Amino acid sequence: MESDKYSKEMDIAVRVVHMACSLCQMVQKGLVSTGSDQVKSKDDDSPVTVADWSVQATVSWILSEILGSQNVSIVAEEDVKTLSKADSADLLAAVVNTVNKCLADAPKYGLQRPDKVLGTLQILEAIGRCNSTGGPTGRHWILDPVDGTLGFVRKDQYAIALALMEDGQVVLGILGCPNYPMKKEWLNFHHEHYQNMSQLSPPSLDSWEEGCVMYARRGSGEAWMQPLVHGDKKLEWPNSARRIHVSSIDDPSLATFCESVEKANSNHSFTAGVAHSVGLRKQPLRVYSMVKYAAIARGDAEIFMKFARSGYKEKIWDHAAGVVIVEEAGGVVTDAGGRPLDFSKGVFLEGLDRGIVACSAKLHEKIIGAVYASWDSSNL
């Protein structure tokens, strides 16, 4: 990484995503004791928590401090409208407190902490700064502060996703997966099950408790994963990283496919038809968030398919980081027509042909063929 042109950006991004994972774990513990006060509903009825705004503020502040705010363009999911309302004073106070707690720990991740506690206006400014719409020219960071908020609230799978796009192409992808178990088979269990298991036997180094951050640079042919930092340990990067690679399984009958848990914006019946058509025999692995891309990149599953229901438009922050990681881990990500995804048209993945397919190169042609075979009889 040292010799490539994005080494500085990658270094900052990996460190800040580690910080964001820690922040989310801290908020998640708080949600248990405080109930639903820290969960608000956005206009589209998806829940948003203190974690979403706090991560966005933290990432925005760190990137702007190190790279200069005039040089930083961030496309991100959250805005400050809800937080700025009079009835959100307690929520805003919780965000300010959470961000300052997290930034106080910055040296643990090899980053500079602020000289003094950040005020409310500074934090609102950091969140509000993430108002870019991206596009085909220039350099843009793409952030989903908590991807899979429902998974987060339910103490299940969620991800912090950060990507860097230059002149319309995603060049860096960093994915933090705080609840991603190190053992594939545990993905099928609810996160609280792991907590019960850990009380029965002390967690080992490869246990669910670790969580991980995955990252890749476009064109490197390498994708990496490292465990989260726990307790008083300091982040050692890249010393603790290990390479990951997509699965070598090329027989569909042995393959596992991932899909979204939520049916609201995903057509499960169509993916079931494609799965049957291509010869998939295993039950689908339903996982919240971009952790699905992590599962493909690490070889825990072979195929991720998503076919949105009519009227739903995919957003770039839900895919950018995961796509580059899967591709550099040896996989292929295209739309259902076999074309690469286009992140250069603004906040939406415009021109998407039916849906998204992520898998190994060996399986890709078979999946695309099955999509075409199943399409005419579908209800999309």
Short mmCIF file of C-alpha atoms in Angstrom, two decimals:
data_model
loop_
_atom_site.label_atom_id
_atom_site.label_comp_id
_atom_site.label_asym_id
_atom_site.label_seq_id
_atom_site.Cartn_x
_atom_site.Cartn_y
_atom_site.Cartn_z
CA MET A 1 0.00 0.00 0.00
CA GLU A 2 2.88 2.39 0.76
CA SER A 3 3.72 3.02 -2.89
CA ASP A 4 0.28 3.66 -4.30
CA LYS A 5 -1.26 7.09 -4.72
CA TYR A 6 -4.08 6.40 -2.25
CA SER A 7 -1.94 5.15 0.64
CA LYS A 8 -2.60 8.22 2.79
CA GLU A 9 -6.34 8.09 2.16
CA MET A 10 -6.48 4.36 2.85
CA ASP A 11 -4.54 4.78 6.09
CA ILE A 12 -6.93 7.47 7.38
CA ALA A 13 -10.02 5.59 6.21
CA VAL A 14 -9.12 2.26 7.84
CA ARG A 15 -8.35 4.00 11.12
CA VAL A 16 -11.54 6.08 11.15
CA VAL A 17 -13.71 3.04 10.30
CA HIS A 18 -12.15 1.18 13.24
CA MET A 19 -13.09 4.19 15.40
CA ALA A 20 -16.61 4.16 14.00
CA CYS A 21 -17.01 0.47 14.84
CA SER A 22 -16.05 1.20 18.43
CA LEU A 23 -18.50 4.11 18.53
CA CYS A 24 -21.33 1.89 17.28
CA GLN A 25 -20.59 -0.78 19.88
CA MET A 26 -20.69 1.89 22.58
CA VAL A 27 -24.06 3.20 21.36
CA GLN A 28 -25.45 -0.31 20.96
CA LYS A 29 -24.72 -1.07 24.60
CA GLY A 30 -26.47 2.19 25.52
CA LEU A 31 -29.60 1.34 23.54
CA VAL A 32 -30.19 -1.65 25.80
CA SER A 33 -30.38 0.50 28.92
CA THR A 34 -32.03 3.66 27.53
CA GLY A 35 -34.80 2.10 25.49
CA SER A 36 -35.96 3.80 22.29
CA ASP A 37 -35.17 7.45 23.12
CA GLN A 38 -32.12 7.29 20.87
CA VAL A 39 -33.98 5.87 17.88
CA LYS A 40 -35.81 8.26 15.57
CA SER A 41 -37.77 7.52 12.41
CA LYS A 42 -36.72 9.21 9.18
CA ASP A 43 -39.19 10.34 6.51
CA ASP A 44 -38.93 6.96 4.78
CA ASP A 45 -39.73 5.20 8.09
CA SER A 46 -36.33 3.54 8.39
CA PRO A 47 -34.99 3.88 11.94
CA VAL A 48 -32.00 6.09 12.48
CA THR A 49 -30.07 6.21 15.70
CA VAL A 50 -27.53 8.26 17.56
CA ALA A 51 -24.92 6.02 15.90
CA ASP A 52 -25.78 7.14 12.35
CA TRP A 53 -25.27 10.83 13.05
CA SER A 54 -22.33 10.27 15.40
CA VAL A 55 -20.42 8.17 12.88
CA GLN A 56 -21.11 10.68 10.12
CA ALA A 57 -19.90 13.57 12.29
CA THR A 58 -16.78 11.67 13.39
CA VAL A 59 -15.76 10.55 9.88
CA SER A 60 -16.46 14.00 8.43
CA TRP A 61 -14.46 15.76 11.16
CA ILE A 62 -11.45 13.42 10.89
CA LEU A 63 -11.29 13.56 7.08
CA SER A 64 -11.67 17.35 7.08
CA GLU A 65 -9.03 17.87 9.78
CA ILE A 66 -6.42 15.74 8.04
CA LEU A 67 -7.14 16.45 4.37
CA GLY A 68 -8.58 19.97 4.75
CA SER A 69 -12.31 20.64 4.58
CA GLN A 70 -11.90 22.46 1.26
CA ASN A 71 -10.53 19.21 -0.23
CA VAL A 72 -13.18 16.88 1.17
CA SER A 73 -16.43 16.09 -0.62
CA ILE A 74 -18.62 13.54 1.17
CA VAL A 75 -21.74 11.81 -0.15
CA ALA A 76 -23.55 10.41 2.89
CA GLU A 77 -26.95 9.19 3.96
CA GLU A 78 -27.90 11.44 6.88
CA ASP A 79 -28.73 15.15 7.02
CA VAL A 80 -29.19 17.52 9.95
CA LYS A 81 -32.93 18.26 9.54
CA THR A 82 -34.19 15.89 12.23
CA LEU A 83 -31.36 16.75 14.62
CA SER A 84 -32.00 20.48 14.24
CA LYS A 85 -35.65 20.28 15.30
CA ALA A 86 -36.65 21.67 18.70
CA ASP A 87 -37.97 18.30 19.91
CA SER A 88 -34.61 16.64 19.11
CA ALA A 89 -32.58 18.46 21.77
CA ASP A 90 -31.95 15.30 23.81
CA LEU A 91 -31.02 13.35 20.69
CA LEU A 92 -28.60 16.07 19.59
CA ALA A 93 -27.05 16.18 23.07
CA ALA A 94 -26.54 12.38 22.89
CA VAL A 95 -24.84 12.74 19.48
CA VAL A 96 -22.54 15.51 20.73
CA ASN A 97 -21.60 13.45 23.78
CA THR A 98 -21.01 10.29 21.70
CA VAL A 99 -18.83 12.05 19.11
CA ASN A 100 -16.66 13.67 21.78
CA LYS A 101 -16.25 10.37 23.65
CA CYS A 102 -15.19 8.68 20.43
CA LEU A 103 -12.76 11.45 19.37
CA ALA A 104 -11.15 11.39 22.83
CA ASP A 105 -10.02 7.83 21.96
CA ALA A 106 -8.54 8.87 18.59
CA PRO A 107 -4.88 8.23 19.61
CA LYS A 108 -5.77 4.56 20.20
CA TYR A 109 -6.35 4.38 16.43
CA GLY A 110 -3.31 6.45 15.49
CA LEU A 111 -5.33 9.62 14.88
CA GLN A 112 -5.20 13.10 16.43
CA ARG A 113 -7.84 14.01 19.00
CA PRO A 114 -9.32 17.55 18.99
CA ASP A 115 -7.58 20.19 21.11
CA LYS A 116 -10.84 20.71 22.99
CA VAL A 117 -14.32 19.25 23.17
CA LEU A 118 -16.35 19.90 20.01
CA GLY A 119 -19.44 22.07 20.44
CA THR A 120 -22.92 21.43 19.09
CA LEU A 121 -22.49 23.76 16.11
CA GLN A 122 -19.21 22.12 15.10
CA ILE A 123 -20.84 18.71 15.12
CA LEU A 124 -23.89 19.88 13.17
CA GLU A 125 -21.49 21.48 10.70
CA ALA A 126 -19.53 18.23 10.32
CA ILE A 127 -22.74 16.27 9.62
CA GLY A 128 -24.10 18.95 7.29
CA ARG A 129 -20.84 19.05 5.35
CA CYS A 130 -21.69 15.59 3.96
CA ASN A 131 -24.00 17.07 1.33
CA SER A 132 -22.19 16.21 -1.89
CA THR A 133 -24.06 14.45 -4.68
CA GLY A 134 -20.93 12.90 -6.18
CA GLY A 135 -20.76 12.74 -9.96
CA PRO A 136 -18.37 11.78 -12.77
CA THR A 137 -15.56 14.22 -11.95
CA GLY A 138 -13.45 14.98 -8.90
CA ARG A 139 -12.82 13.07 -5.70
CA HIS A 140 -15.74 12.09 -3.45
CA TRP A 141 -15.96 10.04 -0.28
CA ILE A 142 -19.08 7.85 -0.07
CA LEU A 143 -20.27 7.05 3.44
CA ASP A 144 -23.04 4.95 4.91
CA PRO A 145 -22.54 5.62 8.63
CA VAL A 146 -24.64 2.63 9.75
CA ASP A 147 -25.73 0.39 6.92
CA GLY A 148 -28.47 -1.92 8.12
CA THR A 149 -29.87 0.23 10.90
CA LEU A 150 -32.56 -2.38 11.63
CA GLY A 151 -29.82 -4.95 12.14
CA PHE A 152 -28.06 -2.49 14.43
CA VAL A 153 -31.17 -1.85 16.55
CA ARG A 154 -31.83 -5.60 16.76
CA LYS A 155 -28.19 -6.26 17.73
CA ASP A 156 -27.71 -8.24 14.55
CA GLN A 157 -25.51 -7.57 11.49
CA TYR A 158 -24.74 -4.02 10.34
CA ALA A 159 -21.81 -2.26 8.69
CA ILE A 160 -19.97 1.05 8.51
CA ALA A 161 -19.15 1.63 4.84
CA LEU A 162 -16.67 4.17 3.50
CA ALA A 163 -15.46 4.40 -0.10
CA LEU A 164 -13.44 6.85 -2.16
CA MET A 165 -14.48 7.62 -5.74
CA GLU A 166 -12.28 9.48 -8.20
CA ASP A 167 -13.60 10.65 -11.56
CA GLY A 168 -16.56 8.31 -11.37
CA GLN A 169 -14.67 5.16 -10.34
CA VAL A 170 -14.64 3.72 -6.83
CA VAL A 171 -10.95 3.35 -5.93
CA LEU A 172 -11.03 2.47 -2.20
CA GLY A 173 -13.51 0.44 -0.15
CA ILE A 174 -13.50 0.03 3.63
CA LEU A 175 -16.17 -1.98 5.44
CA GLY A 176 -16.45 -2.20 9.22
CA CYS A 177 -18.52 -5.17 10.46
CA PRO A 178 -18.68 -4.99 14.29
CA ASN A 179 -20.90 -8.07 14.74
CA TYR A 180 -19.54 -10.19 11.91
CA PRO A 181 -18.64 -13.54 13.44
CA MET A 182 -15.31 -15.09 12.57
CA LYS A 183 -17.02 -18.46 12.10
CA LYS A 184 -19.21 -18.75 9.01
CA GLU A 185 -21.79 -21.04 10.59
CA TRP A 186 -22.58 -18.46 13.28
CA LEU A 187 -23.93 -16.05 10.68
CA ASN A 188 -27.19 -18.01 10.89
CA PHE A 189 -27.71 -17.12 14.53
CA HIS A 190 -28.95 -13.91 16.08
CA HIS A 191 -26.24 -11.79 17.68
CA GLU A 192 -27.75 -12.25 21.16
CA HIS A 193 -27.21 -15.99 20.75
CA TYR A 194 -23.47 -15.32 20.56
CA GLN A 195 -23.63 -13.33 23.77
CA ASN A 196 -25.27 -16.28 25.53
CA MET A 197 -22.67 -18.63 24.04
CA SER A 198 -19.81 -16.43 25.23
CA GLN A 199 -21.07 -16.65 28.79
CA LEU A 200 -20.84 -20.44 28.59
CA SER A 201 -17.30 -20.48 27.23
CA PRO A 202 -14.68 -17.70 27.07
CA PRO A 203 -14.43 -16.22 23.55
CA SER A 204 -11.35 -17.28 21.60
CA LEU A 205 -9.44 -15.24 19.03
CA ASP A 206 -11.56 -16.55 16.14
CA SER A 207 -14.87 -16.08 17.92
CA TRP A 208 -17.84 -13.93 16.93
CA GLU A 209 -16.82 -11.24 19.37
CA GLU A 210 -13.91 -9.98 17.33
CA GLY A 211 -15.73 -8.20 14.50
CA CYS A 212 -13.60 -7.00 11.59
CA VAL A 213 -12.69 -4.28 9.12
CA MET A 214 -12.20 -5.23 5.46
CA TYR A 215 -10.57 -3.01 2.86
CA ALA A 216 -9.28 -2.99 -0.71
CA ARG A 217 -7.78 -0.64 -3.29
CA ARG A 218 -8.91 -0.78 -6.91
CA GLY A 219 -6.39 -2.54 -9.14
CA SER A 220 -4.33 -4.07 -6.31
CA GLY A 221 -5.77 -7.57 -6.74
CA GLU A 222 -5.83 -7.84 -2.94
CA ALA A 223 -8.49 -7.53 -0.25
CA TRP A 224 -7.67 -7.55 3.44
CA MET A 225 -9.37 -8.13 6.77
CA GLN A 226 -8.29 -7.41 10.31
CA PRO A 227 -10.00 -7.87 13.70
CA LEU A 228 -11.39 -4.96 15.66
CA VAL A 229 -9.39 -3.52 18.53
CA HIS A 230 -10.73 -4.54 21.94
CA GLY A 231 -10.08 -3.32 25.46
CA ASP A 232 -7.03 -1.12 25.94
CA LYS A 233 -5.17 -2.41 22.89
CA LYS A 234 -4.02 0.03 20.22
CA LEU A 235 -4.69 -0.45 16.53
CA GLU A 236 -1.78 -2.10 14.75
CA TRP A 237 -2.23 -1.60 11.06
CA PRO A 238 -1.50 -3.20 8.70
CA ASN A 239 0.42 -5.68 10.90
CA SER A 240 -2.66 -7.65 11.98
CA ALA A 241 -4.27 -7.84 8.52
CA ARG A 242 -4.74 -11.03 6.53
CA ARG A 243 -5.78 -11.49 2.91
CA ILE A 244 -9.26 -12.65 2.03
CA HIS A 245 -10.51 -14.29 -1.15
CA VAL A 246 -13.82 -15.31 -2.66
CA SER A 247 -14.86 -18.96 -2.52
CA SER A 248 -13.53 -21.39 -5.12
CA ILE A 249 -16.82 -23.35 -5.28
CA ASP A 250 -18.06 -23.45 -8.86
CA ASP A 251 -20.87 -25.99 -8.47
CA PRO A 252 -24.16 -24.14 -7.84
CA SER A 253 -25.57 -27.09 -5.88
CA LEU A 254 -22.84 -26.54 -3.26
CA ALA A 255 -23.11 -22.74 -3.22
CA THR A 256 -24.69 -20.53 -0.58
CA PHE A 257 -26.43 -17.35 -1.62
CA CYS A 258 -27.07 -14.22 0.43
CA GLU A 259 -30.01 -11.90 0.21
CA SER A 260 -31.55 -9.05 2.18
CA VAL A 261 -33.53 -9.77 5.34
CA GLU A 262 -36.04 -7.04 4.60
CA LYS A 263 -38.70 -7.70 1.97
CA ALA A 264 -39.65 -4.02 1.69
CA ASN A 265 -37.17 -3.24 -1.11
CA SER A 266 -36.12 -6.72 -2.24
CA ASN A 267 -37.97 -9.36 -4.24
CA HIS A 268 -37.34 -12.65 -2.43
CA SER A 269 -39.64 -14.66 -4.71
CA PHE A 270 -37.65 -13.69 -7.80
CA THR A 271 -34.29 -14.53 -6.20
CA ALA A 272 -35.79 -17.87 -5.16
CA GLY A 273 -36.73 -18.49 -8.80
CA VAL A 274 -33.23 -17.63 -10.02
CA ALA A 275 -31.71 -19.81 -7.29
CA HIS A 276 -33.86 -22.77 -8.35
CA SER A 277 -33.11 -22.16 -12.03
CA VAL A 278 -29.32 -22.16 -11.51
CA GLY A 279 -29.44 -25.25 -9.28
CA LEU A 280 -28.84 -23.72 -5.85
CA ARG A 281 -29.97 -26.19 -3.20
CA LYS A 282 -29.07 -24.52 0.09
CA GLN A 283 -31.37 -22.25 2.08
CA PRO A 284 -30.61 -18.56 1.47
CA LEU A 285 -28.48 -16.79 4.04
CA ARG A 286 -30.46 -13.66 4.93
CA VAL A 287 -28.16 -10.99 6.29
CA TYR A 288 -28.68 -7.32 7.10
CA SER A 289 -26.54 -4.67 5.43
CA MET A 290 -23.38 -4.75 3.34
CA VAL A 291 -22.16 -7.62 5.51
CA LYS A 292 -23.47 -9.64 2.52
CA TYR A 293 -20.57 -8.27 0.46
CA ALA A 294 -18.20 -9.14 3.31
CA ALA A 295 -19.51 -12.72 3.30
CA ILE A 296 -18.84 -13.02 -0.46
CA ALA A 297 -15.38 -11.42 -0.22
CA ARG A 298 -14.34 -13.75 2.60
CA GLY A 299 -15.72 -16.87 0.91
CA ASP A 300 -18.40 -17.50 3.53
CA ALA A 301 -21.04 -17.42 0.79
CA GLU A 302 -20.75 -17.68 -2.97
CA ILE A 303 -23.52 -15.49 -4.37
CA PHE A 304 -25.32 -12.27 -3.43
CA MET A 305 -28.36 -11.34 -5.47
CA LYS A 306 -30.62 -8.35 -5.00
CA PHE A 307 -33.58 -7.54 -7.19
CA ALA A 308 -35.38 -4.44 -6.00
CA ARG A 309 -39.12 -4.09 -6.04
CA SER A 310 -40.62 -1.72 -8.59
CA GLY A 311 -39.98 1.93 -7.77
CA TYR A 312 -37.02 1.36 -5.44
CA LYS A 313 -33.75 2.98 -6.51
CA GLU A 314 -30.43 1.67 -5.20
CA LYS A 315 -28.19 4.26 -3.55
CA ILE A 316 -24.44 4.36 -4.11
CA TRP A 317 -23.55 4.29 -0.38
CA ASP A 318 -25.27 0.89 -0.02
CA HIS A 319 -22.86 -0.74 -2.47
CA ALA A 320 -19.67 1.26 -3.22
CA ALA A 321 -17.36 -0.06 -0.49
CA GLY A 322 -18.59 -3.66 -0.77
CA VAL A 323 -18.22 -3.79 -4.55
CA VAL A 324 -14.52 -2.86 -4.67
CA ILE A 325 -13.71 -5.28 -1.82
CA VAL A 326 -15.46 -8.21 -3.55
CA GLU A 327 -13.84 -7.40 -6.90
CA GLU A 328 -10.32 -7.16 -5.44
CA ALA A 329 -10.94 -10.41 -3.50
CA GLY A 330 -11.38 -12.14 -6.87
CA GLY A 331 -15.12 -11.73 -7.34
CA VAL A 332 -17.37 -10.08 -9.91
CA VAL A 333 -20.14 -7.54 -9.25
CA THR A 334 -22.48 -6.47 -12.06
CA ASP A 335 -26.08 -5.63 -12.70
CA ALA A 336 -28.33 -8.45 -13.90
CA GLY A 337 -27.38 -7.69 -17.50
CA GLY A 338 -23.73 -8.37 -16.71
CA ARG A 339 -22.62 -4.73 -16.79
CA PRO A 340 -20.43 -3.05 -14.13
CA LEU A 341 -22.27 -0.81 -11.66
CA ASP A 342 -22.04 2.92 -12.46
CA PHE A 343 -21.40 5.08 -9.37
CA SER A 344 -20.85 8.30 -11.34
CA LYS A 345 -24.44 9.49 -11.81
CA GLY A 346 -25.11 11.00 -8.39
CA VAL A 347 -26.56 9.41 -5.25
CA PHE A 348 -28.45 6.67 -7.14
CA LEU A 349 -27.17 3.73 -9.16
CA GLU A 350 -28.77 4.95 -12.39
CA GLY A 351 -29.23 2.66 -15.38
CA LEU A 352 -29.25 -0.48 -13.28
CA ASP A 353 -30.47 -3.48 -15.28
CA ARG A 354 -33.00 -5.22 -13.02
CA GLY A 355 -30.76 -5.98 -10.05
CA ILE A 356 -27.31 -6.70 -8.64
CA VAL A 357 -25.30 -9.93 -8.73
CA ALA A 358 -22.06 -10.49 -6.78
CA CYS A 359 -20.22 -13.82 -6.94
CA SER A 360 -17.03 -15.54 -8.12
CA ALA A 361 -16.05 -15.31 -11.78
CA LYS A 362 -16.69 -19.06 -12.10
CA LEU A 363 -20.35 -18.70 -11.13
CA HIS A 364 -21.14 -15.34 -12.73
CA GLU A 365 -22.10 -16.50 -16.22
CA LYS A 366 -24.39 -19.19 -14.81
CA ILE A 367 -26.17 -16.70 -12.54
CA ILE A 368 -26.68 -14.12 -15.29
CA GLY A 369 -28.04 -16.87 -17.56
CA ALA A 370 -30.46 -17.95 -14.84
CA VAL A 371 -31.66 -14.36 -14.39
CA TYR A 372 -32.55 -14.16 -18.08
CA ALA A 373 -34.23 -17.58 -17.94
CA SER A 374 -36.33 -16.56 -14.92
CA TRP A 375 -37.14 -13.01 -15.97
CA ASP A 376 -40.12 -13.57 -18.26
CA SER A 377 -42.04 -15.54 -15.64
CA SER A 378 -41.29 -13.09 -12.81
CA ASN A 379 -43.65 -10.59 -11.25
CA LEU A 380 -41.17 -7.70 -11.19
#
